[in-house]
Short mmCIF file of C-alpha atoms and ligand atoms in Angstrom, two decimals:
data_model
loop_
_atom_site.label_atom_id
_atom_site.label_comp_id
_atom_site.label_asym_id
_atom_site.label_seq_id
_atom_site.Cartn_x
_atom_site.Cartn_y
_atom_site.Cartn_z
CA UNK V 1 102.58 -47.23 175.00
CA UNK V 2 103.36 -50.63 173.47
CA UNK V 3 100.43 -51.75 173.70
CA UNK V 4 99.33 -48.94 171.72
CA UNK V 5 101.95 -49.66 168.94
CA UNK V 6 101.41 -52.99 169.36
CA UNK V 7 97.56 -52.25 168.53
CA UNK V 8 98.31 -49.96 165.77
CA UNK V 9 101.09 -52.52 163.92
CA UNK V 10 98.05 -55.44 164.32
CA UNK V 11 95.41 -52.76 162.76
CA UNK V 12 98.45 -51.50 160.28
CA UNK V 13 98.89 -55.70 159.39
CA UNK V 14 95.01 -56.01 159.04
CA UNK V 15 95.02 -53.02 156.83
CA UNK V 16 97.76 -54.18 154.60
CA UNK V 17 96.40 -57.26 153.98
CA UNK V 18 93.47 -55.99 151.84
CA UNK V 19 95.71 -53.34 149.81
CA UNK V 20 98.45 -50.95 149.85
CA UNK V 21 102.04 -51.63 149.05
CA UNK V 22 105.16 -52.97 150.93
CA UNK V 23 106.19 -51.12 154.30
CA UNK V 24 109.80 -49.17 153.14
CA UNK V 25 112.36 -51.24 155.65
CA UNK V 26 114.19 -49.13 158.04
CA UNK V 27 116.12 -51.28 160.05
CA UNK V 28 116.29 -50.86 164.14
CA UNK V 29 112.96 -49.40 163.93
CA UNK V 30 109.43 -50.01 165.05
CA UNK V 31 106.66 -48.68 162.41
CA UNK V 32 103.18 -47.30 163.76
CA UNK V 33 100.42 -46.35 161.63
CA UNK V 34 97.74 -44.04 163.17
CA UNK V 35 94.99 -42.69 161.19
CA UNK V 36 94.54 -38.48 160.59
CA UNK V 37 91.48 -37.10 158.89
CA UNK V 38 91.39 -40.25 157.03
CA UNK V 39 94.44 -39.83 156.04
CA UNK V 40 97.09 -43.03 156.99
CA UNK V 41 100.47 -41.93 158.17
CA UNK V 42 103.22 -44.20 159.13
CA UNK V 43 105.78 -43.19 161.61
CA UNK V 44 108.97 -44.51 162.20
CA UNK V 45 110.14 -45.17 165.65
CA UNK V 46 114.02 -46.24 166.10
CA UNK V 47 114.54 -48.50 168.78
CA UNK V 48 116.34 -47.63 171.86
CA UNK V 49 119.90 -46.78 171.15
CA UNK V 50 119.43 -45.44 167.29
CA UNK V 51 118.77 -41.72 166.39
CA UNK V 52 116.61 -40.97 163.07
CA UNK V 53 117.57 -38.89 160.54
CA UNK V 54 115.42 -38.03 157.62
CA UNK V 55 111.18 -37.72 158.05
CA UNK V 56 109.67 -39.88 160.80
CA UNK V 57 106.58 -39.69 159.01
CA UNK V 58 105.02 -40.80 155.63
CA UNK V 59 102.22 -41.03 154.35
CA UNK V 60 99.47 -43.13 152.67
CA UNK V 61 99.04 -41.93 149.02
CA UNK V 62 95.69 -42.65 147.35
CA UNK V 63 97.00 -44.58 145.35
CA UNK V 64 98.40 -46.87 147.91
CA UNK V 65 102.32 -46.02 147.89
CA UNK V 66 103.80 -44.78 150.85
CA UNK V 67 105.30 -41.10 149.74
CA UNK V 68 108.67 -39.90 150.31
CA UNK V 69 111.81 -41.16 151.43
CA UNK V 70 112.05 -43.09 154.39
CA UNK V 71 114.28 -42.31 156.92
CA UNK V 72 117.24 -43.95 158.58
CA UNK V 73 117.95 -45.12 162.09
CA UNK V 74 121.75 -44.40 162.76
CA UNK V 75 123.24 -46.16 165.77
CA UNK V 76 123.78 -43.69 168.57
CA UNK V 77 121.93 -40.61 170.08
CA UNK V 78 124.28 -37.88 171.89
CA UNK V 79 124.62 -39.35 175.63
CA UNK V 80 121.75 -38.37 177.76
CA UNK V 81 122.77 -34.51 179.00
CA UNK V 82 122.79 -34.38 182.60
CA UNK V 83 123.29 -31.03 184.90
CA UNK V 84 123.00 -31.56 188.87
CA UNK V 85 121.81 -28.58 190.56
CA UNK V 86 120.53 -27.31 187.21
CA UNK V 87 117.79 -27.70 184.56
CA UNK V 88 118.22 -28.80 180.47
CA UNK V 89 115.31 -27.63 177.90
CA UNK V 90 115.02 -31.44 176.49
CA UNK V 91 113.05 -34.35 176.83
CA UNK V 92 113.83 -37.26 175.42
CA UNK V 93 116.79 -38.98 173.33
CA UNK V 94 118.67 -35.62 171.56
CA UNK V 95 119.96 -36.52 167.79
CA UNK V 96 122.32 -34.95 165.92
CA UNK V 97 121.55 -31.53 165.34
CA UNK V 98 119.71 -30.78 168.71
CA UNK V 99 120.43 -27.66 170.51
CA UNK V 100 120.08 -27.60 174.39
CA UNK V 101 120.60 -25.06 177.05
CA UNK V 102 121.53 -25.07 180.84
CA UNK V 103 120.46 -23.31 183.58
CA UNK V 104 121.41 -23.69 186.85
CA UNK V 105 118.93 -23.54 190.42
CA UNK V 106 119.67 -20.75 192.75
CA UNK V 107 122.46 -20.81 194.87
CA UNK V 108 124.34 -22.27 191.76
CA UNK V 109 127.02 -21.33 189.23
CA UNK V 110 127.17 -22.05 185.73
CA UNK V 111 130.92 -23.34 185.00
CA UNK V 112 131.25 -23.72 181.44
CA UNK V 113 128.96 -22.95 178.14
CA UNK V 114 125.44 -22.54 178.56
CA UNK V 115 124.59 -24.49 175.55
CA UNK V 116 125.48 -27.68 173.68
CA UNK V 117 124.68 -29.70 170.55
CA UNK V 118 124.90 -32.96 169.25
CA UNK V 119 127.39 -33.48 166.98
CA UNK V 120 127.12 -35.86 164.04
CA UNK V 121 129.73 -37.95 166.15
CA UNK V 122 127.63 -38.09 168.72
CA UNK V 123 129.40 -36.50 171.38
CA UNK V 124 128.15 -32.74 172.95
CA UNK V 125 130.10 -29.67 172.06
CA UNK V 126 130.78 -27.29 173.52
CA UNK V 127 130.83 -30.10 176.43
CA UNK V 128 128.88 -30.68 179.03
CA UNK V 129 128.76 -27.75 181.67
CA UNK V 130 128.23 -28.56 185.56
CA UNK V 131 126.86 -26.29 188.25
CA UNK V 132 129.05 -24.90 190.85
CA UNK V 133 127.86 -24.23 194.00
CA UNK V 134 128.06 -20.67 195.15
CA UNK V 135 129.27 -21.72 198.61
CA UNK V 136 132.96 -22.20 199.06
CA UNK V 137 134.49 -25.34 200.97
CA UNK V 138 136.07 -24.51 204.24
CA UNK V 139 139.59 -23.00 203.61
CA UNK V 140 142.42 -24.64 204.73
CA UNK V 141 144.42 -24.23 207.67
CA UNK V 142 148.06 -23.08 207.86
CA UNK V 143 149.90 -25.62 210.14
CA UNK V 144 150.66 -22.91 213.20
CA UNK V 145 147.85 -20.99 211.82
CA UNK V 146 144.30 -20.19 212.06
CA UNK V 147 141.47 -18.33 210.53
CA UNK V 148 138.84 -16.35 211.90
CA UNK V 149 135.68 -16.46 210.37
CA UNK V 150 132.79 -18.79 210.24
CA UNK V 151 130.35 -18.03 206.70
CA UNK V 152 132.01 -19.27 203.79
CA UNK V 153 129.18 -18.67 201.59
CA UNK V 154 129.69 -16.10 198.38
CA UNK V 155 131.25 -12.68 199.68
CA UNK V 156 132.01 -14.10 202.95
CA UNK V 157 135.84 -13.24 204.54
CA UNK V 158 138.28 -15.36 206.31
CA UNK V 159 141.02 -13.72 207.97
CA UNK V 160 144.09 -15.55 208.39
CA UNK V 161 146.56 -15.58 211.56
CA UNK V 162 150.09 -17.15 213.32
CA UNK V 163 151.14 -18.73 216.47
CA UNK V 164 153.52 -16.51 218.36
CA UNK V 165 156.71 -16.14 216.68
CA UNK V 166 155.49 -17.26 213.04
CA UNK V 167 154.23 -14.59 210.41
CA UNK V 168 152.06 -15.13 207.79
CA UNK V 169 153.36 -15.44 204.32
CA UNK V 170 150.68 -14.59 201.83
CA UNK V 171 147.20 -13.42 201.60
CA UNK V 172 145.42 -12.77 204.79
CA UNK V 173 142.49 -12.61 203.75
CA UNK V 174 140.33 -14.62 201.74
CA UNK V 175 137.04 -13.89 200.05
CA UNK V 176 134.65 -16.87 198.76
CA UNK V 177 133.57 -15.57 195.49
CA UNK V 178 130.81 -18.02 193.51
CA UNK V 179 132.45 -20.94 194.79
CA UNK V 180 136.19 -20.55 195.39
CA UNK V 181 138.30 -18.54 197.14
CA UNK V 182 139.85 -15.15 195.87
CA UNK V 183 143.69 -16.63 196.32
CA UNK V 184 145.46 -19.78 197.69
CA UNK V 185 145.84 -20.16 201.88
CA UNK V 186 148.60 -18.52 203.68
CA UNK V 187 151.30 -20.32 205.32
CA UNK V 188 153.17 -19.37 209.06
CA UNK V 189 156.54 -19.42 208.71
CA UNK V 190 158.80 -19.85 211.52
CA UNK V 191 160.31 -16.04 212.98
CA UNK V 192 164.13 -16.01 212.61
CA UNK V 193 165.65 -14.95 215.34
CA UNK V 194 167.99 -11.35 214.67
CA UNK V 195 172.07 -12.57 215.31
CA UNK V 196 173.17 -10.68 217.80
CA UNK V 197 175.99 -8.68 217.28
CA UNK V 198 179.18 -10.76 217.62
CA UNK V 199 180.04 -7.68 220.21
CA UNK V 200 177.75 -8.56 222.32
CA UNK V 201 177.82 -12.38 222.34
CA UNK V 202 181.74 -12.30 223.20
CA UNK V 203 181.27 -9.85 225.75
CA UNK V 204 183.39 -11.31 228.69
CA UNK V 205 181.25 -10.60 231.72
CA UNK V 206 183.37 -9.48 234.37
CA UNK V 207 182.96 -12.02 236.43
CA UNK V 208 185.30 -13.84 239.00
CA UNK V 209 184.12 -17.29 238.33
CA UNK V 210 186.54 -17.22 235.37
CA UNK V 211 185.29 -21.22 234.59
CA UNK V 212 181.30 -20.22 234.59
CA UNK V 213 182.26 -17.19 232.38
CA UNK V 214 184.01 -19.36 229.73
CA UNK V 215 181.40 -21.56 230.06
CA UNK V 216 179.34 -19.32 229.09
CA UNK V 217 181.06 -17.48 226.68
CA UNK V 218 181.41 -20.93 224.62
CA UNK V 219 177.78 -21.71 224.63
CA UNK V 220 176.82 -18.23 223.44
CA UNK V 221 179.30 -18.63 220.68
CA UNK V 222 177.96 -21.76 219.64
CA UNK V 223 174.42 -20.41 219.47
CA UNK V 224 175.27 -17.12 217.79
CA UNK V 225 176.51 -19.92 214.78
CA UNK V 226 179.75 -17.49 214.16
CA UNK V 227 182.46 -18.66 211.70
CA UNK V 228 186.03 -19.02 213.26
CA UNK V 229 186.85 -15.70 211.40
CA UNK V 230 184.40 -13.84 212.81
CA UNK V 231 185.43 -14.77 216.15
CA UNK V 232 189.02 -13.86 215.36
CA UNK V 233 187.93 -10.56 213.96
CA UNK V 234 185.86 -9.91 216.91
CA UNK V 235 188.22 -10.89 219.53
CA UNK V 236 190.72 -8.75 217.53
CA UNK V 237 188.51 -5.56 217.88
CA UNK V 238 188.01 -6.38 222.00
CA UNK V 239 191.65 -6.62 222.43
CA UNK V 240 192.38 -3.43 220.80
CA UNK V 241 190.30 -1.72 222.84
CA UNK V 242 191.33 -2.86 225.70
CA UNK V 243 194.32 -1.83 224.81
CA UNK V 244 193.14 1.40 224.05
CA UNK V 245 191.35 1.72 227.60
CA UNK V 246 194.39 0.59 228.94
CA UNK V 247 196.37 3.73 227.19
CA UNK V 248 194.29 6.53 228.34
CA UNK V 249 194.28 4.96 231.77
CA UNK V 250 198.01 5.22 232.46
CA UNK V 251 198.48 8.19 230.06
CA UNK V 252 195.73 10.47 231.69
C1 NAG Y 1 116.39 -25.13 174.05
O1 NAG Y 1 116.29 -23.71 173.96
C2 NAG Y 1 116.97 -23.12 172.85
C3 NAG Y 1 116.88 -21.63 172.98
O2 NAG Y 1 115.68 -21.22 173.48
C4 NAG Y 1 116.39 -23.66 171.54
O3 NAG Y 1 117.12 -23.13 170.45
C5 NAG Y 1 116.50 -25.17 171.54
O4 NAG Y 1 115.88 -25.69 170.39
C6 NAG Y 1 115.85 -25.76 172.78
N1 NAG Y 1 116.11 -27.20 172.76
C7 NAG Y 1 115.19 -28.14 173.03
C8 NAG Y 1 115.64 -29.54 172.95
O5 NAG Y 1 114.05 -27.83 173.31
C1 NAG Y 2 124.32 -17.68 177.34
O1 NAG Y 2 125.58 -17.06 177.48
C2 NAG Y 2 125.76 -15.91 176.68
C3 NAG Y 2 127.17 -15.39 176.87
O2 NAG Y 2 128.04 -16.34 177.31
C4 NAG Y 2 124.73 -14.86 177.05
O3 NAG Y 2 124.88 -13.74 176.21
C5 NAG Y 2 123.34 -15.44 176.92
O4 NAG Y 2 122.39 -14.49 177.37
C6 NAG Y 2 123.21 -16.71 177.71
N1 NAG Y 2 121.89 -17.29 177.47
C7 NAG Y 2 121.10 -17.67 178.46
C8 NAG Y 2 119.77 -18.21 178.02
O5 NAG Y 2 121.42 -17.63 179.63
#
């Protein structure tokens, strides 16, 4: 290739020499003439970095003036497009103007538009896209959880579950759908444990190891979490019906 322009600026040189007029100057560019039909035509080439805008070629008039307006090289094509897993309909630096589209391989999901162009500024809009895989990443795991489950390809379900004496708060199951799952991971939250009755808790046993059975009671209070009220109430209620079973023993 530069050899070729190389060539064709010596043979465009050797040419000029004997006639024609003065090469238009567009800076940042290399100029190659080529011959058509026996017709010359110069085209401009911008060096690496600059975009052209205006006609890239001219030609030779007969009467030795190159015809037309010459074009411009503008610092600055759009940044080369790239799309992993897909494909871009473009070859080559893009200028200002350029339309491209995306397309993504199999197994892959378009996130984002599926086409661009190069701004004036330079810079791609819509932006850029990227291909998604389809696949999901493994889900996460709830700590005292698990899932069941072992595709996590598109469509594919996880089921969610707790240890013993956690439940699940959330969604239990997930689907992978194009890429990410249908809702966020469950959590396993910790079972609380019913309060018993205060009735039940301050039941004296009757027992005649009155020291193990206050024992006893105290720890039972202390894990039942009761406020001194309720343990007054409670107390209150036992003692009035002892009193009560006390009543209709001596009165029956
Ligand atoms: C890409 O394809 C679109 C639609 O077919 C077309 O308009 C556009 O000019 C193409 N771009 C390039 C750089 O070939
Ligand atoms: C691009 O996306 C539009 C809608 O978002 C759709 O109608 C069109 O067919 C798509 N073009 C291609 C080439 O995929």
């Amino acid at each position: 290739m530069l050899c070729w322009v190389v060539c064709c600026l010596m043979w465009l040189i050797s040419a000029l020499e004997e006639s024609c007029s003065e090469l238009p100057p567009v800076d940042n560019s290399v100029f190659v003439a080529k011959e058509e039909e026996g017709q010359i035509m110069g085209v401009y080439l911008c060096i690496r970095g600059y975009h052209l805008v205006g006609e890239q070629t001219l030609a030779l008039s007969l009467s030795e003036e190159w015809e037309g307006p010459s074009p411009e090289c503008r610092l600055g094509h759009c940044p080369e497009p790239v799309l992993e897993n897909g494909r871009i309909n473009y070859s080559g630096p893009v200028n200002a103007g350029d339309k491209i589209m995306f397309k993504c391989n199999d197994g892959y999901i378009l996130k984002g538009s599926n086409w661009s162009q190069c701004l004036e500024d330079h810079t791609w809009a819509p932006s850029l896209p990227i291909c998604q895989s389809r696949d999901c990443d493994p889900p996460e795991i709830p700590s005292h959880g698990y899932f069941e489950g072992e595709s996590f390809t598109s469509g594919s379900v996880v089921t969610y579950y707790c240890e013993d004496r956690y439940r699940l708060v959330g969604t239990q199951k997930l689907q992978c759908i194009d890429g990410e799952w249908s809702s966020s991971c469950p959590t396993c939250e910790p079972v609380q444990e019913a309060p018993r009755p205060a009735e039940q808790i301050l039941a004296f046993r009757e027992i005649k190891d009155l020291c193990g059975a206050t024992e006893s009671f105290v720890r039972r209070l202390k894990e039942s979490g009761l406020t001194m009220e309720e343990v007054k109430y409670s107390l209150e209620m036992k003692k009035t019906k002892l009193k009560a079973d006390i009543l209709l023993k001596y009165h029956s």
